[in-house]
Short mmCIF file of C-alpha atoms (C1' of nucleotides) in Angstrom, two decimals:
data_model
loop_
_atom_site.label_atom_id
_atom_site.label_comp_id
_atom_site.label_asym_id
_atom_site.label_seq_id
_atom_site.Cartn_x
_atom_site.Cartn_y
_atom_site.Cartn_z
CA UNK A 1 -63.56 -6.36 20.67
CA UNK A 2 -60.71 -7.30 18.53
CA UNK A 3 -61.37 -10.07 16.22
CA UNK A 4 -58.27 -11.16 14.18
CA UNK A 5 -60.44 -10.98 11.37
CA UNK A 6 -59.31 -7.72 9.35
CA UNK A 7 -62.84 -6.73 9.08
CA UNK A 8 -61.02 -4.19 6.46
CA UNK A 9 -59.89 -7.59 4.01
CA UNK A 10 -63.68 -7.01 2.46
CA UNK A 11 -62.33 -9.87 0.19
CA UNK A 12 -61.29 -12.02 2.08
CA UNK A 13 -64.86 -12.01 4.13
CA UNK A 14 -67.03 -12.45 1.08
CA UNK A 15 -64.73 -15.38 -1.24
CA UNK A 16 -65.36 -18.71 0.70
CA UNK A 17 -63.72 -19.94 3.84
CA UNK A 18 -60.89 -20.41 4.20
CA UNK A 19 -58.76 -23.35 6.46
CA UNK A 20 -57.32 -20.66 8.81
CA UNK A 21 -55.13 -20.97 12.09
CA UNK A 22 -53.77 -24.27 13.02
CA UNK A 23 -54.88 -27.59 10.97
CA UNK A 24 -58.13 -29.42 12.36
CA UNK A 25 -57.41 -33.47 13.04
CA UNK A 26 -59.31 -35.22 10.34
CA UNK A 27 -62.97 -35.95 11.46
CA UNK A 28 -62.86 -39.56 11.82
CA UNK A 29 -59.49 -39.22 14.46
CA UNK A 30 -62.05 -36.66 16.93
CA UNK A 31 -64.26 -39.00 18.29
CA UNK A 32 -66.35 -36.95 19.92
CA UNK A 33 -66.57 -39.62 23.46
CA UNK A 34 -63.13 -40.38 23.89
CA UNK A 35 -61.55 -36.19 23.84
CA UNK A 36 -64.37 -35.90 27.10
CA UNK A 37 -62.85 -39.48 28.25
CA UNK A 38 -59.14 -38.12 27.59
CA UNK A 39 -59.80 -35.28 29.76
CA UNK A 40 -60.99 -37.12 32.47
CA UNK A 41 -57.64 -39.60 32.03
CA UNK A 42 -55.18 -36.43 32.17
CA UNK A 43 -56.92 -35.04 34.83
CA UNK A 44 -56.95 -37.37 37.09
CA UNK A 45 -52.98 -38.03 37.32
CA UNK A 46 -52.70 -34.77 37.00
CA UNK A 47 -54.76 -33.50 40.23
CA UNK A 48 -53.37 -36.99 41.90
CA UNK A 49 -49.20 -35.71 41.12
CA UNK A 50 -49.90 -32.06 41.91
CA UNK A 51 -53.08 -31.84 43.69
CA UNK A 52 -56.19 -30.26 42.90
CA UNK A 53 -55.35 -26.10 44.03
CA UNK A 54 -52.16 -26.27 41.69
CA UNK A 55 -53.33 -27.52 38.07
CA UNK A 56 -54.52 -24.78 36.10
CA UNK A 57 -57.31 -26.41 33.41
CA UNK A 58 -54.64 -25.23 30.90
CA UNK A 59 -52.73 -27.82 32.34
CA UNK A 60 -55.55 -30.00 32.24
CA UNK A 61 -56.31 -29.25 28.43
CA UNK A 62 -52.43 -29.40 27.66
CA UNK A 63 -52.33 -32.97 28.19
CA UNK A 64 -55.10 -33.57 26.08
CA UNK A 65 -53.93 -32.07 23.68
CA UNK A 66 -56.16 -29.50 23.52
CA UNK A 67 -55.95 -25.57 24.43
CA UNK A 68 -56.53 -23.88 26.89
CA UNK A 69 -60.98 -23.00 26.91
CA UNK A 70 -61.77 -26.16 25.48
CA UNK A 71 -62.27 -28.40 29.33
CA UNK A 72 -65.39 -26.04 29.68
CA UNK A 73 -67.12 -27.33 26.26
CA UNK A 74 -67.19 -30.78 27.83
CA UNK A 75 -67.49 -29.44 31.62
CA UNK A 76 -69.35 -26.30 33.63
CA UNK A 77 -66.20 -25.90 35.58
CA UNK A 78 -62.73 -27.08 37.34
CA UNK A 79 -64.46 -28.51 39.87
CA UNK A 80 -67.35 -30.53 37.18
CA UNK A 81 -63.71 -31.99 36.02
CA UNK A 82 -63.21 -33.11 39.41
CA UNK A 83 -66.09 -34.42 40.36
CA UNK A 84 -65.92 -36.36 37.26
CA UNK A 85 -62.62 -37.65 37.69
CA UNK A 86 -64.04 -39.12 41.77
CA UNK A 87 -67.19 -40.72 40.35
CA UNK A 88 -66.07 -42.11 37.80
CA UNK A 89 -63.70 -43.56 39.56
CA UNK A 90 -65.47 -44.67 42.51
CA UNK A 91 -68.60 -46.39 40.51
CA UNK A 92 -66.18 -48.33 38.49
CA UNK A 93 -64.25 -49.21 42.75
CA UNK A 94 -67.45 -50.47 43.37
CA UNK A 95 -68.38 -51.93 40.63
CA UNK A 96 -65.26 -54.45 40.10
CA UNK A 97 -65.41 -55.26 44.60
CA UNK A 98 -69.04 -56.23 44.60
CA UNK A 99 -67.38 -58.09 41.40
CA UNK A 100 -64.83 -59.69 43.11
CA UNK A 101 -66.73 -60.97 46.32
CA UNK A 102 -70.21 -62.13 44.00
CA UNK A 103 -67.18 -64.66 42.77
CA UNK A 104 -65.91 -65.84 46.36
CA UNK A 105 -67.56 -69.15 46.88
CA UNK A 106 -69.89 -68.46 49.21
CA UNK A 107 -69.16 -70.77 52.85
CA UNK A 108 -65.87 -68.55 52.42
CA UNK A 109 -64.27 -67.83 56.01
CA UNK A 110 -64.81 -64.32 57.65
CA UNK A 111 -60.14 -64.23 56.97
CA UNK A 112 -60.29 -65.34 52.96
CA UNK A 113 -62.90 -62.03 52.98
CA UNK A 114 -60.69 -59.80 54.72
CA UNK A 115 -57.75 -61.20 53.45
CA UNK A 116 -60.50 -59.73 49.08
CA UNK A 117 -61.20 -56.97 49.83
CA UNK A 118 -57.90 -55.56 51.22
CA UNK A 119 -56.26 -56.88 47.55
CA UNK A 120 -58.58 -55.96 46.02
CA UNK A 121 -58.25 -51.91 47.40
CA UNK A 122 -54.70 -51.92 46.49
CA UNK A 123 -55.58 -53.51 43.56
CA UNK A 124 -57.97 -49.75 43.02
CA UNK A 125 -54.61 -47.93 44.01
CA UNK A 126 -52.08 -49.06 42.17
CA UNK A 127 -53.86 -50.60 39.29
CA UNK A 128 -54.34 -49.00 35.83
CA UNK A 129 -56.91 -46.82 37.46
CA UNK A 130 -54.75 -45.58 39.67
CA UNK A 131 -55.33 -42.23 39.51
CA UNK A 132 -58.84 -41.61 40.55
CA UNK A 133 -59.25 -42.94 43.86
CA UNK A 134 -56.36 -41.13 45.41
CA UNK A 135 -57.80 -38.40 43.86
CA UNK A 136 -60.51 -38.93 46.16
CA UNK A 137 -58.84 -38.96 49.28
CA UNK A 138 -56.59 -36.63 49.02
CA UNK A 139 -58.85 -33.58 47.53
CA UNK A 140 -62.05 -34.28 48.57
CA UNK A 141 -62.53 -30.78 49.77
CA UNK A 142 -62.67 -29.26 46.71
CA UNK A 143 -65.81 -30.28 46.16
CA UNK A 144 -68.68 -28.51 46.13
CA UNK A 145 -71.17 -29.76 49.24
CA UNK A 146 -73.58 -31.22 46.22
CA UNK A 147 -70.80 -33.23 44.62
CA UNK A 148 -69.19 -34.33 48.44
CA UNK A 149 -73.30 -35.94 48.49
CA UNK A 150 -73.06 -37.24 45.63
CA UNK A 151 -69.60 -38.38 46.30
CA UNK A 152 -70.17 -39.94 49.39
CA UNK A 153 -73.59 -42.38 48.61
CA UNK A 154 -70.55 -44.81 46.28
CA UNK A 155 -68.72 -44.08 49.57
CA UNK A 156 -70.76 -45.64 51.41
CA UNK A 157 -71.32 -48.66 48.59
CA UNK A 158 -67.67 -48.87 48.81
CA UNK A 159 -67.28 -49.23 52.50
CA UNK A 160 -70.71 -51.01 53.05
CA UNK A 161 -69.73 -54.61 52.29
CA UNK A 162 -66.04 -54.31 54.70
CA UNK A 163 -69.13 -54.77 57.60
CA UNK A 164 -70.64 -57.97 58.41
CA UNK A 165 -66.88 -59.55 58.05
CA UNK A 166 -64.84 -57.60 60.27
CA UNK A 167 -67.90 -58.04 62.49
CA UNK A 168 -67.17 -61.90 62.80
CA UNK A 169 -63.76 -61.76 62.72
CA UNK A 170 -64.59 -59.46 65.59
CA UNK A 171 -67.28 -62.31 66.88
CA UNK A 172 -64.53 -64.74 66.26
CA UNK A 173 -62.51 -63.11 68.61
CA UNK A 174 -59.67 -62.67 65.61
CA UNK A 175 -60.40 -58.22 65.26
CA UNK A 176 -60.28 -56.89 68.71
CA UNK A 177 -60.71 -53.89 67.77
CA UNK A 178 -64.70 -52.63 67.40
CA UNK A 179 -65.45 -53.08 63.58
CA UNK A 180 -66.25 -49.63 62.84
CA UNK A 181 -62.88 -48.10 64.20
CA UNK A 182 -61.31 -51.37 62.60
CA UNK A 183 -61.99 -50.10 59.23
CA UNK A 184 -61.37 -46.49 59.74
CA UNK A 185 -57.80 -47.38 60.66
CA UNK A 186 -57.30 -50.66 58.66
CA UNK A 187 -58.22 -48.57 55.23
CA UNK A 188 -56.47 -45.92 56.40
CA UNK A 189 -52.96 -47.46 56.98
CA UNK A 190 -53.84 -48.82 53.09
CA UNK A 191 -55.22 -45.31 51.91
CA UNK A 192 -51.53 -43.59 53.69
CA UNK A 193 -50.08 -46.33 51.27
CA UNK A 194 -49.71 -43.81 48.22
CA UNK A 195 -48.14 -41.77 50.35
CA UNK A 196 -44.74 -44.22 50.57
CA UNK A 197 -44.63 -47.88 48.00
CA UNK A 198 -44.14 -47.94 44.71
CA UNK A 199 -45.63 -50.69 43.35
CA UNK A 200 -42.78 -51.77 40.54
CA UNK A 201 -40.97 -51.77 43.13
CA UNK A 202 -39.48 -55.34 44.67
CA UNK A 203 -43.02 -55.93 46.71
CA UNK A 204 -45.46 -56.67 44.98
CA UNK A 205 -49.22 -55.32 45.33
CA UNK A 206 -50.51 -58.27 46.52
CA UNK A 207 -47.93 -59.28 48.52
CA UNK A 208 -48.08 -55.53 50.77
CA UNK A 209 -51.61 -56.29 50.39
CA UNK A 210 -50.35 -60.21 53.12
CA UNK A 211 -48.34 -58.28 55.15
CA UNK A 212 -50.63 -55.04 55.77
CA UNK A 213 -53.55 -58.27 56.90
CA UNK A 214 -51.00 -59.75 58.80
CA UNK A 215 -50.84 -56.84 61.06
CA UNK A 216 -54.53 -56.01 61.12
CA UNK A 217 -55.36 -59.94 62.22
CA UNK A 218 -51.66 -61.18 63.83
CA UNK A 219 -51.30 -65.05 63.77
CA UNK A 220 -51.50 -67.55 60.15
CA UNK A 221 -55.50 -67.49 58.74
CA UNK A 222 -56.22 -70.13 61.80
CA UNK A 223 -58.40 -71.93 59.46
CA UNK A 224 -59.77 -73.87 62.46
CA UNK A 225 -61.63 -72.05 63.50
CA UNK A 226 -63.77 -71.52 60.24
CA UNK A 227 -63.76 -75.46 59.53
CA UNK A 228 -65.06 -76.79 62.36
CA UNK I 1 -45.86 4.84 40.71
CA UNK I 2 -47.43 6.53 41.91
CA UNK I 3 -47.70 7.52 46.04
CA UNK I 4 -51.39 7.89 48.65
CA UNK I 5 -49.02 11.47 49.35
CA UNK I 6 -50.02 14.70 46.65
CA UNK I 7 -45.97 16.04 46.04
CA UNK I 8 -47.93 19.15 45.02
CA UNK I 9 -48.78 19.44 49.04
CA UNK I 10 -45.68 20.95 49.34
CA UNK I 11 -46.81 22.70 52.35
CA UNK I 12 -48.37 18.89 54.71
CA UNK I 13 -44.89 17.74 52.79
CA UNK I 14 -42.42 20.12 54.78
CA UNK I 15 -45.18 20.32 57.71
CA UNK I 16 -44.21 18.03 61.03
CA UNK I 17 -45.16 14.46 60.62
CA UNK I 18 -48.47 14.00 61.24
CA UNK I 19 -50.48 11.20 61.71
CA UNK I 20 -51.75 9.15 57.55
CA UNK I 21 -53.90 6.22 57.19
CA UNK I 22 -55.38 3.98 59.91
CA UNK I 23 -53.45 4.27 63.49
CA UNK I 24 -50.51 2.17 64.16
CA UNK I 25 -50.68 0.37 67.45
CA UNK I 26 -48.82 1.32 70.36
CA UNK I 27 -45.30 -0.91 70.39
CA UNK I 28 -45.47 -2.58 73.25
CA UNK I 29 -48.51 -4.90 72.24
CA UNK I 30 -46.47 -5.88 68.93
CA UNK I 31 -43.94 -7.06 70.09
CA UNK I 32 -41.36 -8.27 67.36
CA UNK I 33 -41.02 -11.86 67.51
CA UNK I 34 -44.91 -12.86 68.86
CA UNK I 35 -45.76 -11.15 65.18
CA UNK I 36 -43.85 -13.83 63.14
CA UNK I 37 -45.17 -16.57 65.53
CA UNK I 38 -48.84 -15.80 65.27
CA UNK I 39 -47.80 -15.66 61.96
CA UNK I 40 -47.75 -19.80 61.85
CA UNK I 41 -49.59 -19.66 63.44
CA UNK I 42 -52.72 -18.57 61.18
CA UNK I 43 -50.66 -20.13 58.33
CA UNK I 44 -51.23 -23.55 60.35
CA UNK I 45 -54.52 -23.16 60.49
CA UNK I 46 -55.31 -22.25 56.85
CA UNK I 47 -53.00 -24.85 55.94
CA UNK I 48 -54.66 -27.66 57.09
CA UNK I 49 -58.45 -25.78 56.21
CA UNK I 50 -57.93 -25.64 52.98
CA UNK I 51 -54.83 -26.95 51.80
CA UNK I 52 -51.45 -24.84 50.79
CA UNK I 53 -52.59 -23.81 47.36
CA UNK I 54 -56.08 -22.88 48.64
CA UNK I 55 -54.90 -19.82 50.50
CA UNK I 56 -53.44 -17.14 49.76
CA UNK I 57 -50.73 -14.96 51.93
CA UNK I 58 -53.52 -12.12 51.96
CA UNK I 59 -55.96 -14.90 53.83
CA UNK I 60 -52.51 -15.36 56.44
CA UNK I 61 -51.93 -11.57 56.50
CA UNK I 62 -54.92 -11.01 57.17
CA UNK I 63 -55.11 -14.39 59.74
CA UNK I 64 -52.35 -12.89 61.64
CA UNK I 65 -54.30 -8.80 61.45
CA UNK I 66 -51.59 -7.58 58.36
CA UNK I 67 -51.88 -6.23 55.56
CA UNK I 68 -50.61 -8.26 52.13
CA UNK I 69 -47.32 -7.55 52.24
CA UNK I 70 -46.63 -7.64 54.80
CA UNK I 71 -45.71 -11.89 56.50
CA UNK I 72 -42.83 -11.15 53.26
CA UNK I 73 -41.36 -8.70 55.60
CA UNK I 74 -41.32 -11.39 58.24
CA UNK I 75 -40.62 -14.55 55.02
CA UNK I 76 -39.05 -14.75 51.42
CA UNK I 77 -41.91 -16.21 50.13
CA UNK I 78 -44.46 -18.59 50.86
CA UNK I 79 -43.33 -21.99 50.50
CA UNK I 80 -40.94 -21.21 53.89
CA UNK I 81 -43.58 -19.85 55.64
CA UNK I 82 -44.77 -24.26 54.85
CA UNK I 83 -41.40 -24.94 55.94
CA UNK I 84 -41.47 -22.68 59.13
CA UNK I 85 -44.42 -24.75 59.69
CA UNK I 86 -43.42 -28.11 58.84
CA UNK I 87 -39.12 -27.86 60.49
CA UNK I 88 -41.04 -26.16 63.90
CA UNK I 89 -44.06 -28.45 64.65
CA UNK I 90 -41.45 -31.17 63.72
CA UNK I 91 -39.03 -29.98 66.30
CA UNK I 92 -41.45 -29.81 68.75
CA UNK I 93 -42.95 -32.91 68.35
CA UNK I 94 -39.30 -34.88 68.54
CA UNK I 95 -38.74 -32.82 71.58
CA UNK I 96 -41.74 -34.22 73.82
CA UNK I 97 -42.03 -37.79 72.27
CA UNK I 98 -37.68 -37.81 73.21
CA UNK I 99 -38.66 -35.97 76.71
CA UNK I 100 -42.16 -39.29 76.40
CA UNK I 101 -39.18 -42.08 75.80
CA UNK I 102 -36.51 -40.82 78.40
CA UNK I 103 -39.74 -41.19 81.00
CA UNK I 104 -40.20 -44.76 80.50
CA UNK I 105 -38.73 -47.25 82.99
CA UNK I 106 -35.72 -48.24 82.00
CA UNK I 107 -37.10 -51.85 82.13
CA UNK I 108 -40.42 -50.54 80.53
CA UNK I 109 -41.47 -53.63 77.76
CA UNK I 110 -42.08 -53.22 74.24
CA UNK I 111 -45.79 -53.47 75.00
CA UNK I 112 -46.05 -50.68 76.80
CA UNK I 113 -43.20 -48.51 74.74
CA UNK I 114 -45.25 -49.20 71.71
CA UNK I 115 -48.90 -47.29 73.15
CA UNK I 116 -47.01 -44.45 74.91
CA UNK I 117 -45.37 -43.78 70.59
CA UNK I 118 -49.12 -44.18 69.64
CA UNK I 119 -50.27 -42.65 72.46
CA UNK I 120 -48.30 -39.36 72.05
CA UNK I 121 -48.89 -39.64 67.86
CA UNK I 122 -52.52 -39.22 68.92
CA UNK I 123 -51.81 -35.54 71.29
CA UNK I 124 -49.12 -34.55 67.80
CA UNK I 125 -52.53 -34.48 65.35
CA UNK I 126 -55.31 -33.42 67.93
CA UNK I 127 -53.68 -31.66 70.51
CA UNK I 128 -53.45 -27.64 70.80
CA UNK I 129 -50.72 -27.59 67.90
CA UNK I 130 -52.46 -30.16 66.24
CA UNK I 131 -52.90 -28.17 62.73
CA UNK I 132 -48.95 -28.38 62.21
CA UNK I 133 -48.28 -32.81 61.21
CA UNK I 134 -51.45 -33.07 59.28
CA UNK I 135 -50.08 -29.57 57.75
CA UNK I 136 -46.45 -31.11 56.97
CA UNK I 137 -49.03 -34.98 56.29
CA UNK I 138 -50.63 -33.59 53.70
CA UNK I 139 -48.84 -30.13 52.12
CA UNK I 140 -45.62 -31.61 51.80
CA UNK I 141 -45.28 -31.91 48.31
CA UNK I 142 -45.75 -28.13 48.19
CA UNK I 143 -42.09 -27.58 49.44
CA UNK I 144 -39.62 -27.12 47.61
CA UNK I 145 -36.54 -29.96 47.03
CA UNK I 146 -33.77 -28.44 49.68
CA UNK I 147 -37.03 -28.07 52.70
CA UNK I 148 -38.17 -31.04 51.93
CA UNK I 149 -34.66 -32.73 52.88
CA UNK I 150 -34.38 -30.66 55.90
CA UNK I 151 -38.19 -31.79 56.83
CA UNK I 152 -36.47 -35.36 55.72
CA UNK I 153 -34.16 -35.18 58.15
CA UNK I 154 -36.35 -33.99 61.11
CA UNK I 155 -38.55 -36.60 60.17
CA UNK I 156 -36.01 -39.87 59.89
CA UNK I 157 -35.66 -38.61 63.93
CA UNK I 158 -39.20 -38.70 65.16
CA UNK I 159 -39.48 -42.29 63.52
CA UNK I 160 -36.70 -43.84 64.31
CA UNK I 161 -37.35 -44.87 68.18
CA UNK I 162 -40.67 -46.54 66.65
CA UNK I 163 -38.11 -48.93 65.53
CA UNK I 164 -36.36 -50.42 68.08
CA UNK I 165 -40.41 -50.83 69.75
CA UNK I 166 -41.51 -52.39 66.44
CA UNK I 167 -38.23 -55.22 66.20
CA UNK I 168 -38.60 -56.06 69.82
CA UNK I 169 -42.27 -56.87 69.12
CA UNK I 170 -41.78 -59.04 65.98
CA UNK I 171 -39.74 -60.81 67.45
CA UNK I 172 -40.81 -61.46 70.55
CA UNK I 173 -44.10 -62.65 68.08
CA UNK I 174 -46.87 -60.25 69.20
CA UNK I 175 -46.19 -58.23 65.70
CA UNK I 176 -46.72 -60.21 62.41
CA UNK I 177 -45.98 -58.03 60.38
CA UNK I 178 -42.09 -57.67 59.07
CA UNK I 179 -41.64 -54.57 61.02
CA UNK I 180 -39.95 -51.50 58.75
CA UNK I 181 -42.99 -51.83 56.80
CA UNK I 182 -45.27 -52.33 60.15
CA UNK I 183 -44.06 -47.98 61.42
CA UNK I 184 -45.69 -47.35 57.82
CA UNK I 185 -48.70 -49.26 58.07
CA UNK I 186 -49.25 -48.25 61.60
CA UNK I 187 -48.67 -44.25 61.01
CA UNK I 188 -50.36 -44.53 58.16
CA UNK I 189 -53.52 -46.00 60.20
CA UNK I 190 -52.60 -43.12 63.06
CA UNK I 191 -51.72 -40.53 60.54
CA UNK I 192 -55.36 -40.79 58.63
CA UNK I 193 -57.82 -40.63 61.17
CA UNK I 194 -57.03 -36.71 60.66
CA UNK I 195 -59.56 -37.01 57.56
CA UNK I 196 -62.07 -38.69 60.13
CA UNK I 197 -61.89 -38.34 64.36
CA UNK I 198 -62.81 -35.56 65.70
CA UNK I 199 -61.12 -34.88 69.02
CA UNK I 200 -64.47 -32.88 71.03
CA UNK I 201 -66.28 -36.80 70.29
CA UNK I 202 -67.17 -39.08 72.56
CA UNK I 203 -63.85 -40.79 72.08
CA UNK I 204 -60.94 -39.16 73.51
CA UNK I 205 -57.61 -39.07 71.91
CA UNK I 206 -55.74 -41.56 74.24
CA UNK I 207 -59.05 -44.34 73.87
CA UNK I 208 -58.83 -44.04 70.45
CA UNK I 209 -54.60 -44.21 70.78
CA UNK I 210 -55.63 -48.27 72.68
CA UNK I 211 -58.76 -49.55 70.13
CA UNK I 212 -55.57 -48.30 67.41
CA UNK I 213 -52.86 -50.51 69.55
CA UNK I 214 -55.50 -53.26 70.58
CA UNK I 215 -55.73 -53.81 65.70
CA UNK I 216 -52.10 -54.33 65.47
CA UNK I 217 -50.99 -56.09 68.18
CA UNK I 218 -54.31 -57.87 68.91
CA UNK I 219 -54.74 -59.63 72.58
CA UNK I 220 -54.64 -57.34 75.23
CA UNK I 221 -51.56 -56.92 76.74
CA UNK I 222 -49.58 -60.57 76.92
CA UNK I 223 -47.44 -59.06 80.40
CA UNK I 224 -46.13 -62.82 81.16
CA UNK I 225 -44.54 -63.15 77.87
CA UNK I 226 -42.33 -59.50 79.26
CA UNK I 227 -42.05 -60.25 82.92
CA UNK I 228 -40.74 -64.34 83.17
"C1'" DC F 1 -44.99 -3.56 59.05
"C1'" DC F 2 -48.27 -0.84 55.17
"C1'" DT F 3 -48.78 1.55 51.22
"C1'" DA F 4 -49.12 1.46 45.93
"C1'" DC F 5 -48.34 -1.66 43.17
"C1'" DC F 6 -46.48 -4.86 39.42
"C1'" DG F 7 -46.34 -9.44 35.93
"C1'" DA F 8 -48.39 -13.30 36.04
"C1'" DT F 9 -51.78 -16.57 35.88
"C1'" DC F 10 -56.49 -18.23 37.17
"C1'" DG F 11 -61.20 -19.75 35.68
"C1'" DG F 12 -64.47 -18.45 33.15
"C1'" DT F 13 -66.67 -17.38 28.31
"C1'" DA F 14 -68.66 -14.98 23.89
"C1'" DG F 15 -68.87 -16.22 18.69
"C1'" DG F 16 -67.91 -18.54 15.98
"C1'" DC C 1 -63.66 -27.39 19.64
"C1'" DC C 2 -60.71 -23.00 18.55
"C1'" DT C 3 -59.70 -18.45 19.24
"C1'" DA C 4 -59.10 -14.14 21.64
"C1'" DC C 5 -60.57 -12.51 25.70
"C1'" DC C 6 -61.60 -10.23 29.96
"C1'" DG C 7 -61.46 -9.85 35.59
"C1'" DA C 8 -59.77 -11.41 39.80
"C1'" DT C 9 -56.69 -12.62 42.63
"C1'" DC C 10 -52.42 -13.93 43.25
"C1'" DG C 11 -47.46 -13.70 45.11
"C1'" DG C 12 -43.83 -10.38 45.47
"C1'" DT C 13 -41.50 -5.97 45.66
"C1'" DA C 14 -40.02 -0.94 46.16
"C1'" DG C 15 -39.80 2.69 49.21
"C1'" DG C 16 -41.05 4.93 53.48
#
DNA sequence: CCTACCGATCGGTAGG
DNA sequence: CCTACCGATCGGTAGG
């Protein structure tokens, strides 16, 4: 092995350690936990833009202001980084969706509940943390089996609240498709928007959500059916 | 450079060419044009299963029964192979879609036309050539700008016939969403099925298409509106 | 279409 | 968290 320190330079070796190489950041700016978060954020952005396999750990390190080997101080592998992106994004999405449903009036009609779920889903896809879930949607394959099943549990938790809402709409005759299939089609149509929709365009995410809802439920909110 | 032929073995060099290395296939089994097609087919299957970046040109060569360098006899680069997959798949889809529309009665109602388009799209995704279009859908990014715009023209040709149908449904009040958005949502819901649907399961592709149509158009075919 | 090869890059690691 | 490095693999090519 070859080292950059010249082993023949005994004077330097015996002298007190001098600062070598590039200057270190002052300790208060390094802020341990945030370095890891910065890696996850950078990885999410790069994975979304170019895909997992096309992004190198060196790219991620550079985006987070580190050297090539440093991501492996925080994560044991590239795929562990992907797992962190997906896991943290999905955990946050489950949390905010649960909070949303808690905030709805207990007697909110199914139509209003579905509207809230669709609107929230678009916020998850295009909000400030908008890289995390698309990475899950499109880079699923790159996870190991063990990682996949950890994610699958969270995904089930995210999708669960959709079912009673779709079942109620189906029972009321407002949804002609079998609820489980309806959920797959609806989430598919919404997830696909990451391929073509730009939130900075003329149509804001909430308006896009309203258009999607109109496609699935046909006529405008038939309030009369719910409020007897 | 080092060659496998021993240059000191002048006797062998002067002797009439002997068969060296692995045996060649007889000429009639090689069938020039089909080798290229086999590469495209193998590439399509691998790109779909593992993604463009995760598949090596060696993998593709092996799947087509070739050695590592041989794909570059047929294609100038890995991305040219991807382009061939996408281009040939999309060309075929445009052709069969056009044939389908020609075969419909001239007075077929918009509802029936949309049903035919949706059914055909599922056949494109899950039929015998079912790897080609999913590769386009999910590996779009890996194409060069020039390749992308060549594909974009074909994609426009594929999507064009959907618009008059959706506009007619919109005008008839059977579709509550602006037609252009409806097209994006509908094709998105259908394209997403490659993530979860297995055609060898209990629900055949045509039945899946019917369920999707019911979701978008609500009530069963309102024939009375079209047949006066 | 194969053989033999090249330069570049990749994920990951030892040692500090 | 950096430095210096390793073995493996990758896309691609020259020459036949």
